[in-house]
Amino acid sequence: MVEKKNRKTKKLTVDKSIEGRRIDWISRLLGPPPAGELSLGIGDDAAVWKPRRGYRAVLTVDSQSEGTHFLPGWLSPEEIGRRAVSSSISDLAAMNARPALVLVSLLLESERTESYFRKLYRGIAAACEDYGALIAGGNISRGPLSITVTCIGEARESDITSRDGLRNGDELWVTGTPGLANLGLLHLRDRIFGGSSSPEIRQAVAAFKKPRARIVEAAALGRGWLPHAAIDLSDGLYKDLLHLLNSSSNQGGPEVGIVLDKQAIETLQPLGKLCSKVNRSPCQAALEGGEDYELLLAIPPGRATTARRRAFDRKFDLPMTRIGTVTSDQPGLWLKTDSSGSLKQLTGNGFEHF
Amino acid sequence: MVEKKNRKTKKLTVDKSIEGRRIDWISRLLGPPPAGELSLGIGDDAAVWKPRRGYRAVLTVDSQSEGTHFLPGWLSPEEIGRRAVSSSISDLAAMNARPALVLVSLLLESERTESYFRKLYRGIAAACEDYGALIAGGNISRGPLSITVTCIGEARESDITSRDGLRNGDELWVTGTPGLANLGLLHLRDRIFGGSSSPEIRQAVAAFKKPRARIVEAAALGRGWLPHAAIDLSDGLYKDLLHLLNSSSNQGGPEVGIVLDKQAIETLQPLGKLCSKVNRSPCQAALEGGEDYELLLAIPPGRATTARRRAFDRKFDLPMTRIGTVTSDQPGLWLKTDSSGSLKQLTGNGFEHF
């Protein structure tokens, strides 16, 4: 049947289109996956994965695109890659799930250089490694720069924190400094702090450029502090507080409200110092901010003991601040403006005036 | 503590930004998920899912963006939505996995109307329903139109077909007509068939506009035909054959080659009729095509019995064609050009000349 059997056969290789070469490069960058949970990874049509016995899969997706989430020149390609991974994995932190796998869909203009592509992807891969997540698959095609990161985590059902568990008396705690990333963004966009620099300004810019999903912190808090509900701060404290309230009331539980402590919010560092430079209210900056990827947690009263707070403090270089209380006295979002306990209701179009 | 307890509290609602309203609309469109596998779906930070006992999770992602995968005016918004889902789910068909969940990340320019958004999303939702997949989460943000669909399926490990199982003597079978969608695309782009229309031209255009992931067909073939390897035809028959060959040789198995049967490829309907209109070779059209989302399978010799072929034919309105054979006689990709058995090697830069 075979006529030319003895002639030298040309070595066949996979299509060496630019995408094919990039997939080869990614495979070399990542190396083979560790034996175990991922039985089929990059290079086939799909990846095959088995959550550990007794665990649930926890799934989320997030996209970052140039022109919408950042402008050219704001971030290095490595930072763009890292940020896309962190913003997506942050949703797993909110649920207290361990990141296991990541799928990356990359759109990239044809005129981007290979060097740019590689820096971007190195940022993606480095962030995944930091969080302990394997890149299990993906997709590269032409288009205006955007990175879509799907994260697949695992958690025991009983460990998962959702948005809808607020209960009367819960204490509201935040990690880090809500509003800081937004000040950094405003500085990148509008130079709100002028041409000068300071540790606080650099901290704000870094909060925007290099957010860090609070995976390990969420695991520690999940063990000792036992949150009733959690959310990651991507839309800003005000909107994310409303998400918590609405999720809880949608679940048909008793309607609860939240009383925020203005003084506590004003102590968030370095908001006060930065806001004083630009004549803003620190409270407003915290409420209106976004993309901090910090955690907002409803902690049962009595759980945030001094011992636990000290232990958290020793382990993580990250402030924890109690900024409010869940109340069944009335629904809605309220601000306690002074020590006498007088309250102002915060609403969508009015909260900026305080 | 609460001073203004008795005053009327304003009803709080989630931030009614355009994205918030769209998420509400999607939640109403989809309704609550059926009880069972999805314990937490749209509306929280992430979805929680449990594959059935004994099953593996199978994961893939694909993006479709305007300007790269289609041009404005080619597809209705419903078709864009459906196509994005089908192209991603097709990777699960290649692995013989059942689609369970979908995560949808949508970038959309701010000037698109709500009507456009809703048509697009109805297409996404309708396709997911057709394939039996639940939309478990997603993301909407501003950006040049692109849809990234992550599919999570499940399969028993033993049922999964990968790309790397080619064995000497396997028969290569394809579903449907490779190359047809590409002719449809060329007609949409360049009007290659002129201003006239015919059932065959409409069939080609429909193959591009409305591809269908071969999920149910893959399940049927997996049960009786027991494929050693499979891939979905997204890059075109030539490139996807190379993917099969390279995957098998990367796995360290004995190096195999593929002999394609030119006459069998030329029988694929309605390639011959369409190609004769534009002076193309049907074989070249099939090899160079792409985005058919048909299946290419390596079937062990003897499995594709007449009875099984008839049963498949009765069940599905879809031709199955044997287009080649796996051989250990020599590595590479070969075309049997006539009944005497003479072979021509197909290579990346030469295969178009036959």
XYZ file of C-alpha atoms in Angstrom, chain A residues 186-187 190-197 201 277-278:
13
model
C -6.894 58.578 40.812
C -3.248 59.530 41.183
C -5.317 62.538 37.373
C -2.120 63.033 39.424
C -4.300 64.085 42.369
C -1.253 64.248 44.656
C 0.714 66.341 42.173
C 4.302 65.625 41.261
C 5.531 64.892 44.770
C 5.989 61.440 46.180
C 1.358 57.917 47.884
C -3.613 66.417 51.092
C -6.518 66.579 48.668
